[in-house]
PDB file of C-alpha atoms in Angstrom:
ATOM      1  CA  MET A  12      78.286  48.792  90.560  1.00 43.00           C
ATOM      2  CA  SER A  13      75.849  52.108  91.497  1.00 51.00           C
ATOM      3  CA  GLU A  14      76.357  54.508  94.798  1.00 55.00           C
ATOM      4  CA  PRO A  15      73.162  54.808  97.185  1.00 60.00           C
ATOM      5  CA  ASP A  16      72.030  58.180  97.629  1.00 82.00           C
ATOM      6  CA  LEU A  17      73.561  60.384  95.183  1.00 92.00           C
ATOM      7  CA  PRO A  18      71.287  63.877  94.506  1.00 95.00           C
ATOM      8  CA  PHE A  19      71.285  64.678  91.299  1.00 97.00           C
ATOM      9  CA  ILE A  20      69.214  68.093  91.552  1.00 96.00           C
ATOM     10  CA  ALA A  21      68.127  70.564  87.985  1.00 96.00           C
ATOM     11  CA  TYR A  22      66.883  73.382  89.491  1.00 95.00           C
ATOM     12  CA  VAL A  23      64.320  75.182  87.690  1.00 94.00           C
ATOM     13  CA  VAL A  24      65.225  78.374  86.267  1.00 90.00           C
ATOM     14  CA  PRO A  25      62.614  81.104  86.385  1.00 88.00           C
ATOM     15  CA  GLY A  26      61.872  81.697  82.870  1.00 79.00           C
ATOM     16  CA  ARG A  27      60.264  79.389  79.490  1.00 74.00           C
ATOM     17  CA  GLU A  28      59.463  76.254  80.773  1.00 80.00           C
ATOM     18  CA  MET A  29      61.466  72.728  79.820  1.00 92.00           C
ATOM     19  CA  THR A  30      61.074  69.141  80.450  1.00 96.00           C
ATOM     20  CA  VAL A  31      63.542  66.873  81.469  1.00 97.00           C
ATOM     21  CA  ARG A  32      63.083  63.387  81.123  1.00 97.00           C
ATOM     22  CA  PRO A  33      64.453  59.885  81.438  1.00 98.00           C
ATOM     23  CA  ALA A  34      65.801  59.067  78.109  1.00 98.00           C
ATOM     24  CA  PRO A  35      63.939  56.024  76.658  1.00 97.00           C
ATOM     25  CA  PHE A  36      65.537  52.837  74.825  1.00 96.00           C
ATOM     26  CA  GLU A  37      63.513  53.519  71.853  1.00 97.00           C
ATOM     27  CA  ARG A  38      64.456  54.843  68.387  1.00 96.00           C
ATOM     28  CA  ASP A  39      61.836  55.226  65.993  1.00 96.00           C
ATOM     29  CA  TRP A  40      64.962  54.397  63.399  1.00 96.00           C
ATOM     30  CA  MET A  41      65.681  50.852  65.415  1.00 96.00           C
ATOM     31  CA  GLY A  42      62.261  50.137  65.357  1.00 96.00           C
ATOM     32  CA  ALA A  43      61.724  50.372  61.073  1.00 97.00           C
ATOM     33  CA  THR A  44      64.427  47.968  61.020  1.00 96.00           C
ATOM     34  CA  ASP A  45      63.613  44.345  59.163  1.00 93.00           C
ATOM     35  CA  GLN A  46      63.012  42.672  62.203  1.00 90.00           C
ATOM     36  CA  ARG A  47      63.642  45.587  64.554  1.00 94.00           C
ATOM     37  CA  PHE A  48      66.921  44.017  63.787  1.00 92.00           C
ATOM     38  CA  ALA A  49      68.756  47.316  65.338  1.00 94.00           C
ATOM     39  CA  TYR A  50      67.708  46.699  69.215  1.00 95.00           C
ATOM     40  CA  ARG A  51      69.485  43.015  69.121  1.00 93.00           C
ATOM     41  CA  CYS A  52      72.476  45.710  69.045  1.00 94.00           C
ATOM     42  CA  LEU A  53      73.028  45.270  73.527  1.00 95.00           C
ATOM     43  CA  PRO A  54      74.924  48.246  73.574  1.00 96.00           C
ATOM     44  CA  LEU A  55      73.201  50.446  71.553  1.00 96.00           C
ATOM     45  CA  ASN A  56      70.369  50.086  73.974  1.00 96.00           C
ATOM     46  CA  ILE A  57      72.325  50.910  76.947  1.00 97.00           C
ATOM     47  CA  ALA A  58      73.513  54.001  75.721  1.00 97.00           C
ATOM     48  CA  ASN A  59      70.210  55.241  73.876  1.00 98.00           C
ATOM     49  CA  ALA A  60      68.791  55.231  78.071  1.00 97.00           C
ATOM     50  CA  HIS A  61      71.745  56.367  79.383  1.00 98.00           C
ATOM     51  CA  GLY A  62      70.781  59.279  80.904  1.00 98.00           C
ATOM     52  CA  TRP A  63      68.048  62.391  80.913  1.00 98.00           C
ATOM     53  CA  GLU A  64      67.001  64.219  77.218  1.00 98.00           C
ATOM     54  CA  ILE A  65      65.575  67.723  77.215  1.00 98.00           C
ATOM     55  CA  LEU A  66      62.660  68.658  75.279  1.00 98.00           C
ATOM     56  CA  THR A  67      61.903  71.290  72.823  1.00 97.00           C
ATOM     57  CA  PRO A  68      59.787  73.518  74.692  1.00 95.00           C
ATOM     58  CA  SER A  69      58.167  75.136  71.497  1.00 95.00           C
ATOM     59  CA  GLY A  70      59.118  73.961  67.243  1.00 96.00           C
ATOM     60  CA  PHE A  71      61.045  76.194  65.107  1.00 97.00           C
ATOM     61  CA  THR A  72      62.381  76.225  61.846  1.00 97.00           C
ATOM     62  CA  ALA A  73      66.043  76.892  61.077  1.00 97.00           C
ATOM     63  CA  GLY A  74      68.244  77.353  58.448  1.00 97.00           C
ATOM     64  CA  TRP A  75      71.820  78.259  57.709  1.00 97.00           C
ATOM     65  CA  THR A  76      73.113  80.322  54.712  1.00 97.00           C
ATOM     66  CA  GLY A  77      76.889  79.285  54.992  1.00 97.00           C
ATOM     67  CA  GLY A  78      78.545  81.767  56.444  1.00 96.00           C
ATOM     68  CA  ASP A  79      80.482  82.825  59.557  1.00 96.00           C
ATOM     69  CA  GLY A  80      77.859  85.911  61.081  1.00 96.00           C
ATOM     70  CA  LEU A  81      75.369  85.547  63.511  1.00 96.00           C
ATOM     71  CA  ASP A  82      72.675  86.833  61.291  1.00 95.00           C
ATOM     72  CA  ALA A  83      73.564  83.909  58.448  1.00 97.00           C
ATOM     73  CA  ILE A  84      71.364  81.640  60.854  1.00 97.00           C
ATOM     74  CA  LEU A  85      67.832  82.345  60.323  1.00 96.00           C
ATOM     75  CA  ILE A  86      65.546  80.852  62.603  1.00 97.00           C
ATOM     76  CA  ALA A  87      61.153  81.028  63.130  1.00 96.00           C
ATOM     77  CA  GLY A  88      59.472  79.763  66.035  1.00 96.00           C
ATOM     78  CA  ASP A  89      55.947  78.340  64.882  1.00 96.00           C
ATOM     79  CA  GLY A  90      52.681  80.800  64.924  1.00 93.00           C
ATOM     80  CA  GLY A  91      55.749  83.802  65.194  1.00 85.00           C
ATOM     81  CA  SER A  92      56.990  83.037  68.495  1.00 88.00           C
ATOM     82  CA  GLU A  93      59.713  83.159  70.015  1.00 91.00           C
ATOM     83  CA  ALA A  94      62.101  80.184  69.034  1.00 95.00           C
ATOM     84  CA  PRO A  95      64.167  78.265  71.412  1.00 95.00           C
ATOM     85  CA  ALA A  96      67.405  78.141  69.856  1.00 96.00           C
ATOM     86  CA  VAL A  97      69.617  81.850  69.345  1.00 96.00           C
ATOM     87  CA  SER A  98      72.521  82.388  67.107  1.00 96.00           C
ATOM     88  CA  VAL A  99      75.289  83.376  69.367  1.00 95.00           C
ATOM     89  CA  PHE A 100      78.721  82.223  68.230  1.00 91.00           C
ATOM     90  CA  GLY A 101      78.411  82.175  64.104  1.00 92.00           C
ATOM     91  CA  LYS A 102      80.157  79.915  62.498  1.00 94.00           C
ATOM     92  CA  GLY A 103      76.775  78.002  61.215  1.00 96.00           C
ATOM     93  CA  GLY A 104      76.173  77.353  65.021  1.00 97.00           C
ATOM     94  CA  LEU A 105      72.436  77.057  67.193  1.00 98.00           C
ATOM     95  CA  THR A 106      72.396  77.727  70.742  1.00 98.00           C
ATOM     96  CA  PHE A 107      69.761  76.373  73.001  1.00 97.00           C
ATOM     97  CA  HIS A 108      69.539  77.861  76.250  1.00 94.00           C
ATOM     98  CA  VAL A 109      68.718  75.153  79.545  1.00 96.00           C
ATOM     99  CA  ASN A 110      66.610  76.611  81.421  1.00 94.00           C
ATOM    100  CA  PHE A 111      68.059  74.230  84.984  1.00 95.00           C
ATOM    101  CA  LEU A 112      70.339  74.336  86.880  1.00 96.00           C
ATOM    102  CA  PHE A 113      71.515  70.846  87.430  1.00 97.00           C
ATOM    103  CA  ARG A 114      73.492  70.369  91.092  1.00 98.00           C
ATOM    104  CA  THR A 115      75.652  66.586  90.604  1.00 98.00           C
ATOM    105  CA  PRO A 116      77.141  65.324  93.932  1.00 97.00           C
ATOM    106  CA  PRO A 117      80.426  66.678  95.164  1.00 96.00           C
ATOM    107  CA  GLY A 118      83.109  65.261  92.013  1.00 97.00           C
ATOM    108  CA  TYR A 119      80.453  64.725  89.677  1.00 98.00           C
ATOM    109  CA  ASP A 120      80.272  66.497  86.376  1.00 98.00           C
ATOM    110  CA  LEU A 121      77.952  66.248  83.778  1.00 98.00           C
ATOM    111  CA  PHE A 122      78.133  65.339  80.306  1.00 98.00           C
ATOM    112  CA  VAL A 123      76.372  67.381  78.255  1.00 98.00           C
ATOM    113  CA  THR A 124      75.482  65.908  74.440  1.00 98.00           C
ATOM    114  CA  GLY A 125      72.834  66.255  71.630  1.00 98.00           C
ATOM    115  CA  PRO A 126      70.026  63.408  72.354  1.00 98.00           C
ATOM    116  CA  ILE A 127      72.494  60.020  71.852  1.00 98.00           C
ATOM    117  CA  ASN A 128      71.476  57.886  68.223  1.00 98.00           C
ATOM    118  CA  ARG A 129      69.500  59.897  67.168  1.00 97.00           C
ATOM    119  CA  PRO A 130      71.072  61.737  63.999  1.00 97.00           C
ATOM    120  CA  LYS A 131      69.224  64.604  62.326  1.00 97.00           C
ATOM    121  CA  ASP A 132      70.201  65.465  58.663  1.00 97.00           C
ATOM    122  CA  GLY A 133      71.784  68.507  58.189  1.00 97.00           C
ATOM    123  CA  ILE A 134      72.790  69.636  61.813  1.00 98.00           C
ATOM    124  CA  ALA A 135      74.934  67.769  64.325  1.00 98.00           C
ATOM    125  CA  PRO A 136      74.830  68.277  68.135  1.00 98.00           C
ATOM    126  CA  LEU A 137      78.105  68.775  69.686  1.00 98.00           C
ATOM    127  CA  SER A 138      79.239  68.195  73.733  1.00 98.00           C
ATOM    128  CA  GLY A 139      80.262  69.676  76.579  1.00 98.00           C
ATOM    129  CA  ILE A 140      81.286  68.516  80.281  1.00 98.00           C
ATOM    130  CA  VAL A 141      80.650  71.006  83.096  1.00 98.00           C
ATOM    131  CA  GLU A 142      80.809  70.863  86.235  1.00 98.00           C
ATOM    132  CA  THR A 143      77.965  70.814  88.065  1.00 98.00           C
ATOM    133  CA  ASP A 144      79.051  70.116  91.643  1.00 98.00           C
ATOM    134  CA  TRP A 145      80.371  73.782  92.427  1.00 97.00           C
ATOM    135  CA  ALA A 146      79.226  76.077  89.790  1.00 96.00           C
ATOM    136  CA  PRO A 147      75.604  78.440  90.241  1.00 96.00           C
ATOM    137  CA  PHE A 148      75.370  78.864  86.296  1.00 95.00           C
ATOM    138  CA  THR A 149      73.130  77.128  83.336  1.00 95.00           C
ATOM    139  CA  PHE A 150      74.381  76.039  80.425  1.00 96.00           C
ATOM    140  CA  THR A 151      73.724  75.917  76.451  1.00 97.00           C
ATOM    141  CA  MET A 152      73.453  73.059  74.724  1.00 98.00           C
ATOM    142  CA  ASN A 153      74.606  73.733  71.137  1.00 98.00           C
ATOM    143  CA  TRP A 154      75.025  72.270  67.379  1.00 98.00           C
ATOM    144  CA  MET A 155      76.415  73.005  64.280  1.00 98.00           C
ATOM    145  CA  PHE A 156      75.069  73.132  60.832  1.00 98.00           C
ATOM    146  CA  THR A 157      76.674  70.960  58.625  1.00 97.00           C
ATOM    147  CA  ARG A 158      75.102  71.884  55.184  1.00 95.00           C
ATOM    148  CA  PRO A 159      73.753  75.352  54.110  1.00 97.00           C
ATOM    149  CA  ASN A 160      70.846  76.286  52.534  1.00 96.00           C
ATOM    150  CA  MET A 161      68.785  73.895  53.621  1.00 96.00           C
ATOM    151  CA  LEU A 162      65.566  74.520  56.337  1.00 96.00           C
ATOM    152  CA  LEU A 163      65.278  72.142  58.827  1.00 96.00           C
ATOM    153  CA  ARG A 164      63.019  71.771  62.091  1.00 97.00           C
ATOM    154  CA  PHE A 165      62.782  71.131  65.857  1.00 98.00           C
ATOM    155  CA  GLU A 166      59.712  70.057  66.869  1.00 97.00           C
ATOM    156  CA  GLU A 167      57.783  70.407  69.742  1.00 96.00           C
ATOM    157  CA  GLY A 168      58.841  67.811  72.355  1.00 97.00           C
ATOM    158  CA  GLU A 169      61.911  66.805  70.592  1.00 98.00           C
ATOM    159  CA  PRO A 170      65.001  65.716  72.640  1.00 98.00           C
ATOM    160  CA  PHE A 171      67.767  68.902  71.915  1.00 98.00           C
ATOM    161  CA  CYS A 172      69.878  67.352  74.598  1.00 98.00           C
ATOM    162  CA  HIS A 173      71.256  64.004  76.425  1.00 98.00           C
ATOM    163  CA  VAL A 174      72.746  64.723  79.886  1.00 98.00           C
ATOM    164  CA  PHE A 175      74.242  61.891  82.279  1.00 98.00           C
ATOM    165  CA  PRO A 176      77.137  62.438  85.418  1.00 98.00           C
ATOM    166  CA  VAL A 177      80.033  61.090  85.177  1.00 97.00           C
ATOM    167  CA  ARG A 178      82.711  61.357  87.666  1.00 97.00           C
ATOM    168  CA  ARG A 179      85.418  64.025  87.704  1.00 97.00           C
ATOM    169  CA  GLY A 180      89.663  62.991  87.390  1.00 96.00           C
ATOM    170  CA  GLU A 181      88.449  58.773  86.906  1.00 96.00           C
ATOM    171  CA  MET A 182      89.197  58.526  83.400  1.00 95.00           C
ATOM    172  CA  GLU A 183      92.648  60.652  84.523  1.00 96.00           C
ATOM    173  CA  ALA A 184      93.140  57.966  86.530  1.00 96.00           C
ATOM    174  CA  MET A 185      92.886  54.452  84.355  1.00 95.00           C
ATOM    175  CA  GLN A 186      96.022  52.908  84.000  1.00 96.00           C
ATOM    176  CA  THR A 187      96.696  52.178  80.218  1.00 96.00           C
ATOM    177  CA  GLU A 188      98.773  50.175  78.392  1.00 97.00           C
ATOM    178  CA  MET A 189      98.879  48.380  75.211  1.00 97.00           C
ATOM    179  CA  ARG A 190      99.729  44.859  75.122  1.00 97.00           C
ATOM    180  CA  ASP A 191      99.640  42.198  72.215  1.00 98.00           C
ATOM    181  CA  LEU A 192      96.231  39.896  72.607  1.00 97.00           C
ATOM    182  CA  ASP A 193      98.817  36.441  72.962  1.00 97.00           C
ATOM    183  CA  SER A 194     100.611  37.968  75.689  1.00 98.00           C
ATOM    184  CA  ASN A 195      96.469  37.144  77.644  1.00 97.00           C
ATOM    185  CA  PRO A 196      96.721  32.964  76.530  1.00 96.00           C
ATOM    186  CA  GLU A 197      93.314  32.150  78.105  1.00 93.00           C
ATOM    187  CA  LEU A 198      91.514  35.947  76.623  1.00 93.00           C
ATOM    188  CA  GLU A 199      92.980  34.825  73.061  1.00 94.00           C
ATOM    189  CA  ALA A 200      91.454  31.710  72.990  1.00 93.00           C
ATOM    190  CA  GLN A 201      88.288  32.729  74.576  1.00 91.00           C
ATOM    191  CA  TYR A 202      88.176  35.321  71.282  1.00 92.00           C
ATOM    192  CA  GLU A 203      89.495  32.883  68.905  1.00 94.00           C
ATOM    193  CA  THR A 204      86.108  30.813  70.034  1.00 92.00           C
ATOM    194  CA  TRP A 205      84.161  33.281  69.890  1.00 90.00           C
ATOM    195  CA  SER A 206      85.321  34.778  66.189  1.00 92.00           C
ATOM    196  CA  ASN A 207      85.065  30.706  64.777  1.00 91.00           C
ATOM    197  CA  ASN A 208      81.659  30.676  65.971  1.00 88.00           C
ATOM    198  CA  ARG A 209      80.447  33.380  65.090  1.00 86.00           C
ATOM    199  CA  ASN A 210      82.113  32.984  61.480  1.00 90.00           C
ATOM    200  CA  THR A 211      80.440  29.397  61.315  1.00 87.00           C
ATOM    201  CA  PHE A 212      76.924  31.011  62.534  1.00 83.00           C
ATOM    202  CA  ASN A 213      76.831  33.266  59.665  1.00 86.00           C
ATOM    203  CA  GLN A 214      77.385  31.267  57.209  1.00 88.00           C
ATOM    204  CA  ASP A 215      75.108  28.893  58.479  1.00 82.00           C
ATOM    205  CA  LEU A 216      72.572  31.986  58.761  1.00 79.00           C
ATOM    206  CA  LYS A 217      72.296  31.011  54.449  1.00 85.00           C
ATOM    207  CA  LYS A 218      71.531  27.704  54.906  1.00 87.00           C
ATOM    208  CA  PRO A 219      67.412  27.400  55.205  1.00 87.00           C
ATOM    209  CA  GLY A 220      66.235  25.336  57.623  1.00 87.00           C
ATOM    210  CA  SER A 221      70.022  25.794  60.312  1.00 87.00           C
ATOM    211  CA  LYS A 222      69.680  26.062  63.982  1.00 85.00           C
ATOM    212  CA  ALA A 223      71.219  29.106  63.486  1.00 79.00           C
ATOM    213  CA  GLN A 224      68.024  30.992  61.182  1.00 83.00           C
ATOM    214  CA  ALA A 225      66.047  29.346  64.207  1.00 85.00           C
ATOM    215  CA  MET A 226      67.731  31.307  66.695  1.00 82.00           C
ATOM    216  CA  LYS A 227      68.404  34.045  64.365  1.00 83.00           C
ATOM    217  CA  TRP A 228      71.179  35.949  66.349  1.00 77.00           C
ATOM    218  CA  GLN A 229      73.620  34.826  68.848  1.00 81.00           C
ATOM    219  CA  LYS A 230      72.848  36.511  72.225  1.00 85.00           C
ATOM    220  CA  HIS A 231      76.126  35.249  74.662  1.00 85.00           C
ATOM    221  CA  TYR A 232      76.847  39.277  74.194  1.00 87.00           C
ATOM    222  CA  TYR A 233      73.425  40.026  75.627  1.00 88.00           C
ATOM    223  CA  ARG A 234      73.247  37.486  78.116  1.00 87.00           C
ATOM    224  CA  GLY A 235      76.512  38.384  79.854  1.00 90.00           C
ATOM    225  CA  GLN A 236      78.102  34.805  78.236  1.00 86.00           C
ATOM    226  CA  ASP A 237      81.427  34.564  77.119  1.00 85.00           C
ATOM    227  CA  ALA A 238      81.749  32.720  73.630  1.00 79.00           C
ATOM    228  CA  GLU A 239      80.819  28.728  75.416  1.00 82.00           C
ATOM    229  CA  GLY A 240      78.199  29.852  76.996  1.00 84.00           C
ATOM    230  CA  HIS A 241      79.599  30.184  80.372  1.00 86.00           C
ATOM    231  CA  ALA A 242      78.473  33.031  82.659  1.00 89.00           C
ATOM    232  CA  ALA A 243      80.331  36.643  82.626  1.00 85.00           C
ATOM    233  CA  PRO A 244      82.581  36.874  85.700  1.00 86.00           C
ATOM    234  CA  VAL A 245      80.649  39.891  86.881  1.00 85.00           C
ATOM    235  CA  GLU A 246      78.069  40.772  89.220  1.00 86.00           C
ATOM    236  CA  ASP A 247      76.233  43.783  87.447  1.00 87.00           C
ATOM    237  CA  HIS A 248      76.018  42.699  83.786  1.00 92.00           C
ATOM    238  CA  ARG A 249      72.812  44.942  82.912  1.00 91.00           C
ATOM    239  CA  THR A 250      70.173  44.750  79.480  1.00 92.00           C
ATOM    240  CA  LYS A 251      68.208  47.679  80.739  1.00 93.00           C
ATOM    241  CA  VAL A 252      69.334  51.389  82.244  1.00 93.00           C
ATOM    242  CA  ARG A 253      66.715  52.597  84.484  1.00 92.00           C
ATOM    243  CA  VAL A 254      67.349  56.096  85.395  1.00 95.00           C
ATOM    244  CA  MET A 255      65.214  57.652  88.137  1.00 95.00           C
ATOM    245  CA  PRO A 256      62.627  60.740  87.133  1.00 95.00           C
ATOM    246  CA  PHE A 257      63.117  64.150  88.036  1.00 94.00           C
ATOM    247  CA  ASP A 258      60.336  64.869  90.628  1.00 89.00           C
ATOM    248  CA  ARG A 259      58.934  67.623  91.654  1.00 85.00           C
ATOM    249  CA  LYS A 260      60.136  68.656  94.480  1.00 78.00           C
ATOM    250  CA  ASP A 261      58.420  71.648  96.795  1.00 67.00           C
TER     251      ASP A 261
END
């Protein structure tokens, strides 16, 4: 369940302006799938919108020669302008300076990663976790080239960073166990019902005029139901994530 009154502040550092926005659930590649099939995957939709995106303030072109040095990365801003990314640690790394000083509630870190479910050919985002409830420092968003001798583009307004708060220490507090599924007969029965239903549904999809073809896809998880159509025993099943924008406060 969400908690009330958890302030999350983005202090603007003087200098180049950047835009931070609630991450949308839409993705061009998902919309281009047959019948927008990818949007039927609720976990993808939730992850897409799980946080905020920071946008590239100006476009630029970059490439990597394959070398280890700082000069092995070539960067050119559009129209001869200064590019918003630099080479600072070599090994094919491309670094963006994030011109916000984020402040999360006490006990919350900030997970910093690349734009979620936005693959980019030739380069991969790196991830970090920052203690933003106390640190008076900005951070960088880093990418690593995966292929040399190619030029790639970051367009103006393209997301280059995705952030969301995480409670510090919560993961370490998880009491982890591994058990055989048959040690939980009720869960095993639910799983077998789901597995059998899915196999039957997938077979029926190939039959012209079948109920499965009319349904197109099973919606149990999307609707928060088990394989028999019973509501999940949770109060906060969700099909959308709506985070608040960072409105300017003077």
